[in-house]
Amino acid sequence: MVRFAALSLFVACALAVPTSLSERSGVAYYNPAANGGSMLDVSGSLGEPLNVIISGLSSPSVLASTNALINYARAIGFSTECFGIHIGTPQTANLGDGQGQVNQLIELRQDYGSASLGTCLESVIGGNHFRAWQQSGSLAPSDAWFLAVSKEEPATQSHNIVPDGYDIGRDALVSGAVGTHSFGGVTYTTTAQNVTGLLSVGSAGINHGIALDGIVTVLTVTAS
């Protein structure tokens, strides 16, 4: 009886300790709206769609930090801003995880094939870019990355979003991510699934009055 009780206690303790970041919740993501959040970030009085989610069921090394996200982003054609210079007010988002409105953690830009200098070209001629937040608060601890992706005009057009730029930006990022890519000694394999019901169709409340098709793409990334 004593040995059985000890074994039961050992099993219970083993089950209680997560073996990876994603096992804290065991879900891909939580719908921010369930706890008062939104799938739109805040940009002035309007919002931009969080139209790509990197699943909380991805490899822990992808979810561990902003540096981990940057390395993955470099594998799929994005990098940090030109010489680390950011112009503009950070946007905020409430992911319904109990942290309220939080500033974007990072903004990354299309690198045109050069992780070191390519984003300087993007800053001039425009291209794809995204802002990122992580759903990590106690009310929704998925550790998923929520990305606001859009394609923007060149600097001569004040980096405004191109027509249909939210859906175009999402699709371009996903197209470049799906499959197997490597950077910094890490190989990433990415699969994608489109989800409806998180974002509304149309332009109500959307920055620049650009209509959305209502699709959010969920990426699951395996690192090796």
mmCIF file of C-alpha atoms in Angstrom:
data_model
loop_
_atom_site.group_PDB
_atom_site.id
_atom_site.type_symbol
_atom_site.label_atom_id
_atom_site.label_comp_id
_atom_site.label_asym_id
_atom_site.label_seq_id
_atom_site.Cartn_x
_atom_site.Cartn_y
_atom_site.Cartn_z
ATOM 1 C CA MET A 1 0.000 0.000 0.000
ATOM 2 C CA VAL A 2 2.855 2.374 0.851
ATOM 3 C CA ARG A 3 4.599 1.674 -2.467
ATOM 4 C CA PHE A 4 1.299 2.163 -4.357
ATOM 5 C CA ALA A 5 0.690 5.504 -2.620
ATOM 6 C CA ALA A 6 4.219 6.654 -3.409
ATOM 7 C CA LEU A 7 3.835 5.628 -7.061
ATOM 8 C CA SER A 8 0.521 7.487 -7.294
ATOM 9 C CA LEU A 9 2.109 10.622 -5.875
ATOM 10 C CA PHE A 10 5.003 10.383 -8.359
ATOM 11 C CA VAL A 11 2.626 10.031 -11.319
ATOM 12 C CA ALA A 12 0.503 12.947 -10.121
ATOM 13 C CA CYS A 13 3.554 15.180 -9.801
ATOM 14 C CA ALA A 14 4.858 14.149 -13.228
ATOM 15 C CA LEU A 15 1.537 14.983 -14.849
ATOM 16 C CA ALA A 16 1.405 18.359 -13.116
ATOM 17 C CA VAL A 17 4.758 19.591 -14.470
ATOM 18 C CA PRO A 18 4.648 20.845 -18.076
ATOM 19 C CA THR A 19 7.410 19.563 -20.336
ATOM 20 C CA SER A 20 7.145 22.442 -22.808
ATOM 21 C CA LEU A 21 5.836 25.989 -23.030
ATOM 22 C CA SER A 22 2.873 24.927 -25.150
ATOM 23 C CA GLU A 23 1.794 22.320 -22.612
ATOM 24 C CA ARG A 24 0.913 25.050 -20.131
ATOM 25 C CA SER A 25 -2.467 25.205 -21.877
ATOM 26 C CA GLY A 26 -2.307 22.517 -24.548
ATOM 27 C CA VAL A 27 -4.164 24.725 -27.040
ATOM 28 C CA ALA A 28 -3.187 26.536 -30.212
ATOM 29 C CA TYR A 29 -4.613 29.865 -28.991
ATOM 30 C CA TYR A 30 -7.492 31.373 -27.047
ATOM 31 C CA ASN A 31 -10.015 33.682 -28.708
ATOM 32 C CA PRO A 32 -9.190 37.113 -27.250
ATOM 33 C CA ALA A 33 -12.861 38.122 -27.354
ATOM 34 C CA ALA A 34 -13.704 35.465 -24.763
ATOM 35 C CA ASN A 35 -12.029 37.590 -22.070
ATOM 36 C CA GLY A 36 -12.717 41.100 -23.320
ATOM 37 C CA GLY A 37 -9.894 41.280 -25.863
ATOM 38 C CA SER A 38 -9.982 41.812 -29.599
ATOM 39 C CA MET A 39 -8.564 40.457 -32.854
ATOM 40 C CA LEU A 40 -7.945 44.072 -33.858
ATOM 41 C CA ASP A 41 -5.022 46.030 -32.507
ATOM 42 C CA VAL A 42 -5.420 49.735 -31.738
ATOM 43 C CA SER A 43 -4.260 52.192 -34.387
ATOM 44 C CA GLY A 44 -5.632 55.631 -33.573
ATOM 45 C CA SER A 45 -9.382 55.266 -33.214
ATOM 46 C CA LEU A 46 -9.495 52.222 -35.508
ATOM 47 C CA GLY A 47 -7.734 48.863 -35.638
ATOM 48 C CA GLU A 48 -5.639 46.550 -37.778
ATOM 49 C CA PRO A 49 -6.358 42.800 -37.939
ATOM 50 C CA LEU A 50 -4.366 40.191 -36.061
ATOM 51 C CA ASN A 51 -4.591 38.012 -39.132
ATOM 52 C CA VAL A 52 -1.877 35.399 -38.486
ATOM 53 C CA ILE A 53 -1.386 33.304 -35.338
ATOM 54 C CA ILE A 54 1.695 31.201 -34.644
ATOM 55 C CA SER A 55 0.132 28.373 -32.688
ATOM 56 C CA GLY A 56 0.888 27.704 -29.044
ATOM 57 C CA LEU A 57 1.344 24.083 -30.134
ATOM 58 C CA SER A 58 4.466 25.066 -32.055
ATOM 59 C CA SER A 59 7.906 24.039 -30.813
ATOM 60 C CA PRO A 60 8.795 25.740 -27.507
ATOM 61 C CA SER A 61 11.905 27.235 -29.106
ATOM 62 C CA VAL A 62 9.668 29.292 -31.428
ATOM 63 C CA LEU A 63 7.574 30.585 -28.525
ATOM 64 C CA ALA A 64 10.339 31.223 -25.998
ATOM 65 C CA SER A 65 11.112 34.908 -26.644
ATOM 66 C CA THR A 66 11.085 37.758 -29.141
ATOM 67 C CA ASN A 67 14.580 36.660 -30.216
ATOM 68 C CA ALA A 68 13.153 33.226 -30.998
ATOM 69 C CA LEU A 69 10.445 34.844 -33.108
ATOM 70 C CA ILE A 70 13.040 36.994 -34.896
ATOM 71 C CA ASN A 71 15.102 33.947 -35.839
ATOM 72 C CA TYR A 72 12.007 32.233 -37.263
ATOM 73 C CA ALA A 73 11.031 35.419 -39.088
ATOM 74 C CA ARG A 74 14.467 35.591 -40.698
ATOM 75 C CA ALA A 75 13.985 32.052 -41.962
ATOM 76 C CA ILE A 76 10.808 33.102 -43.781
ATOM 77 C CA GLY A 77 11.943 36.426 -45.232
ATOM 78 C CA PHE A 78 11.605 39.076 -42.496
ATOM 79 C CA SER A 79 14.052 40.843 -40.218
ATOM 80 C CA THR A 80 14.441 43.691 -37.746
ATOM 81 C CA GLU A 81 13.991 47.292 -38.813
ATOM 82 C CA CYS A 82 16.662 49.192 -40.754
ATOM 83 C CA PHE A 83 19.568 49.841 -38.341
ATOM 84 C CA GLY A 84 17.133 49.161 -35.487
ATOM 85 C CA ILE A 85 15.362 52.470 -36.053
ATOM 86 C CA HIS A 86 11.602 52.548 -35.467
ATOM 87 C CA ILE A 87 9.551 55.599 -36.406
ATOM 88 C CA GLY A 88 5.976 55.890 -35.212
ATOM 89 C CA THR A 89 3.940 55.154 -32.123
ATOM 90 C CA PRO A 90 3.732 51.462 -31.119
ATOM 91 C CA GLN A 91 0.308 49.934 -31.604
ATOM 92 C CA THR A 92 -1.368 48.066 -28.763
ATOM 93 C CA ALA A 93 -3.483 44.928 -28.529
ATOM 94 C CA ASN A 94 -5.542 43.149 -25.881
ATOM 95 C CA LEU A 95 -5.283 39.391 -26.352
ATOM 96 C CA GLY A 96 -7.779 38.584 -23.602
ATOM 97 C CA ASP A 97 -5.092 37.039 -21.406
ATOM 98 C CA GLY A 98 -5.490 39.402 -18.467
ATOM 99 C CA GLN A 99 -2.717 41.822 -19.397
ATOM 100 C CA GLY A 100 -4.990 44.437 -20.982
ATOM 101 C CA GLN A 101 -3.711 46.675 -23.768
ATOM 102 C CA VAL A 102 -0.057 45.856 -24.426
ATOM 103 C CA ASN A 103 2.403 47.550 -26.791
ATOM 104 C CA GLN A 104 3.616 45.520 -29.735
ATOM 105 C CA LEU A 105 6.664 43.483 -28.728
ATOM 106 C CA ILE A 106 8.382 43.708 -32.109
ATOM 107 C CA GLU A 107 7.868 45.008 -35.639
ATOM 108 C CA LEU A 108 9.559 43.105 -38.459
ATOM 109 C CA ARG A 109 9.821 43.878 -42.156
ATOM 110 C CA GLN A 110 10.334 42.013 -45.410
ATOM 111 C CA ASP A 111 14.068 41.650 -45.945
ATOM 112 C CA TYR A 112 14.247 41.075 -49.719
ATOM 113 C CA GLY A 113 16.746 38.261 -49.265
ATOM 114 C CA SER A 114 19.143 40.072 -46.921
ATOM 115 C CA ALA A 115 18.566 39.650 -43.183
ATOM 116 C CA SER A 116 21.107 42.389 -42.425
ATOM 117 C CA LEU A 117 20.175 45.191 -44.844
ATOM 118 C CA GLY A 118 17.039 44.163 -46.712
ATOM 119 C CA THR A 119 14.640 45.950 -44.397
ATOM 120 C CA CYS A 120 16.296 49.246 -45.337
ATOM 121 C CA LEU A 121 15.088 48.572 -48.878
ATOM 122 C CA GLU A 122 11.607 47.775 -47.561
ATOM 123 C CA SER A 123 11.565 51.073 -45.709
ATOM 124 C CA VAL A 124 12.137 52.855 -49.040
ATOM 125 C CA ILE A 125 10.112 50.851 -51.583
ATOM 126 C CA GLY A 126 7.533 49.287 -49.270
ATOM 127 C CA GLY A 127 6.593 45.642 -48.870
ATOM 128 C CA ASN A 128 5.318 43.265 -46.240
ATOM 129 C CA HIS A 129 5.657 43.798 -42.495
ATOM 130 C CA PHE A 130 4.101 42.669 -39.232
ATOM 131 C CA ARG A 131 3.731 43.598 -35.575
ATOM 132 C CA ALA A 132 3.651 40.862 -32.922
ATOM 133 C CA TRP A 133 2.150 40.246 -29.492
ATOM 134 C CA GLN A 134 2.284 37.103 -27.332
ATOM 135 C CA GLN A 135 -0.743 35.646 -25.539
ATOM 136 C CA SER A 136 0.943 34.738 -22.263
ATOM 137 C CA GLY A 137 -1.134 36.166 -19.416
ATOM 138 C CA SER A 138 -2.704 33.974 -16.751
ATOM 139 C CA LEU A 139 -6.220 34.081 -18.246
ATOM 140 C CA ALA A 140 -5.101 32.656 -21.610
ATOM 141 C CA PRO A 141 -1.587 31.189 -21.358
ATOM 142 C CA SER A 142 -1.296 29.750 -24.865
ATOM 143 C CA ASP A 143 2.053 31.475 -25.610
ATOM 144 C CA ALA A 144 0.800 31.876 -29.193
ATOM 145 C CA TRP A 145 2.144 34.767 -31.243
ATOM 146 C CA PHE A 146 -0.533 37.043 -32.732
ATOM 147 C CA LEU A 147 0.667 38.920 -35.817
ATOM 148 C CA ALA A 148 -0.825 41.969 -37.516
ATOM 149 C CA VAL A 149 0.426 41.535 -41.072
ATOM 150 C CA SER A 150 0.027 44.013 -43.921
ATOM 151 C CA LYS A 151 1.669 45.126 -47.143
ATOM 152 C CA GLU A 152 2.561 48.804 -47.259
ATOM 153 C CA GLU A 153 3.278 51.442 -49.868
ATOM 154 C CA PRO A 154 6.744 53.005 -50.359
ATOM 155 C CA ALA A 155 7.986 55.875 -48.238
ATOM 156 C CA THR A 156 6.851 58.345 -50.911
ATOM 157 C CA GLN A 157 3.283 57.221 -50.091
ATOM 158 C CA SER A 158 3.857 57.550 -46.327
ATOM 159 C CA HIS A 159 3.884 53.766 -45.902
ATOM 160 C CA ASN A 160 0.087 53.615 -46.196
ATOM 161 C CA ILE A 161 -1.384 50.139 -46.555
ATOM 162 C CA VAL A 162 -1.887 49.056 -50.176
ATOM 163 C CA PRO A 163 -5.463 48.325 -51.325
ATOM 164 C CA ASP A 164 -6.513 44.957 -49.826
ATOM 165 C CA GLY A 165 -3.168 45.078 -48.038
ATOM 166 C CA TYR A 166 -4.173 43.152 -44.906
ATOM 167 C CA ASP A 167 -5.308 40.048 -46.776
ATOM 168 C CA ILE A 168 -2.457 40.387 -49.305
ATOM 169 C CA GLY A 169 0.122 40.727 -46.539
ATOM 170 C CA ARG A 170 -1.244 37.702 -44.672
ATOM 171 C CA ASP A 171 -1.239 35.532 -47.765
ATOM 172 C CA ALA A 172 2.297 36.567 -48.740
ATOM 173 C CA LEU A 173 3.672 35.777 -45.276
ATOM 174 C CA VAL A 174 1.924 32.407 -45.195
ATOM 175 C CA SER A 175 3.105 31.514 -48.693
ATOM 176 C CA GLY A 176 6.685 32.224 -47.682
ATOM 177 C CA ALA A 177 6.384 30.363 -44.383
ATOM 178 C CA VAL A 178 4.760 27.059 -45.351
ATOM 179 C CA GLY A 179 7.249 24.255 -45.877
ATOM 180 C CA THR A 180 10.802 23.955 -44.551
ATOM 181 C CA HIS A 181 13.190 26.902 -44.072
ATOM 182 C CA SER A 182 16.336 27.457 -42.028
ATOM 183 C CA PHE A 183 18.193 30.296 -40.326
ATOM 184 C CA GLY A 184 20.806 30.558 -37.591
ATOM 185 C CA GLY A 185 21.315 26.821 -37.401
ATOM 186 C CA VAL A 186 17.615 26.106 -36.833
ATOM 187 C CA THR A 187 15.349 24.375 -39.346
ATOM 188 C CA TYR A 188 11.642 25.177 -39.264
ATOM 189 C CA THR A 189 8.769 23.218 -40.798
ATOM 190 C CA THR A 190 5.516 25.177 -40.991
ATOM 191 C CA THR A 191 1.962 24.087 -41.735
ATOM 192 C CA ALA A 192 -1.039 26.398 -42.112
ATOM 193 C CA GLN A 193 -4.764 26.271 -41.429
ATOM 194 C CA ASN A 194 -7.300 28.986 -42.234
ATOM 195 C CA VAL A 195 -9.822 29.835 -39.516
ATOM 196 C CA THR A 196 -13.010 31.891 -39.769
ATOM 197 C CA GLY A 197 -15.090 33.456 -37.003
ATOM 198 C CA LEU A 198 -12.298 35.332 -35.235
ATOM 199 C CA LEU A 199 -12.384 38.355 -37.553
ATOM 200 C CA SER A 200 -15.420 39.929 -39.174
ATOM 201 C CA VAL A 201 -15.753 40.286 -42.922
ATOM 202 C CA GLY A 202 -15.722 43.871 -44.198
ATOM 203 C CA SER A 203 -14.173 47.202 -43.261
ATOM 204 C CA ALA A 204 -16.075 48.202 -40.093
ATOM 205 C CA GLY A 205 -13.593 49.549 -37.547
ATOM 206 C CA ILE A 206 -10.598 48.784 -39.787
ATOM 207 C CA ASN A 207 -7.803 51.277 -40.284
ATOM 208 C CA HIS A 208 -7.734 52.922 -43.749
ATOM 209 C CA GLY A 209 -11.224 51.507 -44.448
ATOM 210 C CA ILE A 210 -9.738 48.383 -46.037
ATOM 211 C CA ALA A 211 -12.123 45.429 -46.119
ATOM 212 C CA LEU A 212 -11.121 42.018 -44.764
ATOM 213 C CA ASP A 213 -12.120 38.563 -45.964
ATOM 214 C CA GLY A 214 -12.449 37.437 -42.323
ATOM 215 C CA ILE A 215 -9.748 34.735 -42.492
ATOM 216 C CA VAL A 216 -7.065 34.223 -39.849
ATOM 217 C CA THR A 217 -4.289 31.798 -40.748
ATOM 218 C CA VAL A 218 -2.894 29.652 -37.935
ATOM 219 C CA LEU A 219 0.684 28.482 -38.420
ATOM 220 C CA THR A 220 2.118 25.524 -36.537
ATOM 221 C CA VAL A 221 5.909 25.596 -36.546
ATOM 222 C CA THR A 222 8.181 22.673 -35.714
ATOM 223 C CA ALA A 223 11.838 23.527 -35.061
ATOM 224 C CA SER A 224 14.779 21.148 -35.241
#
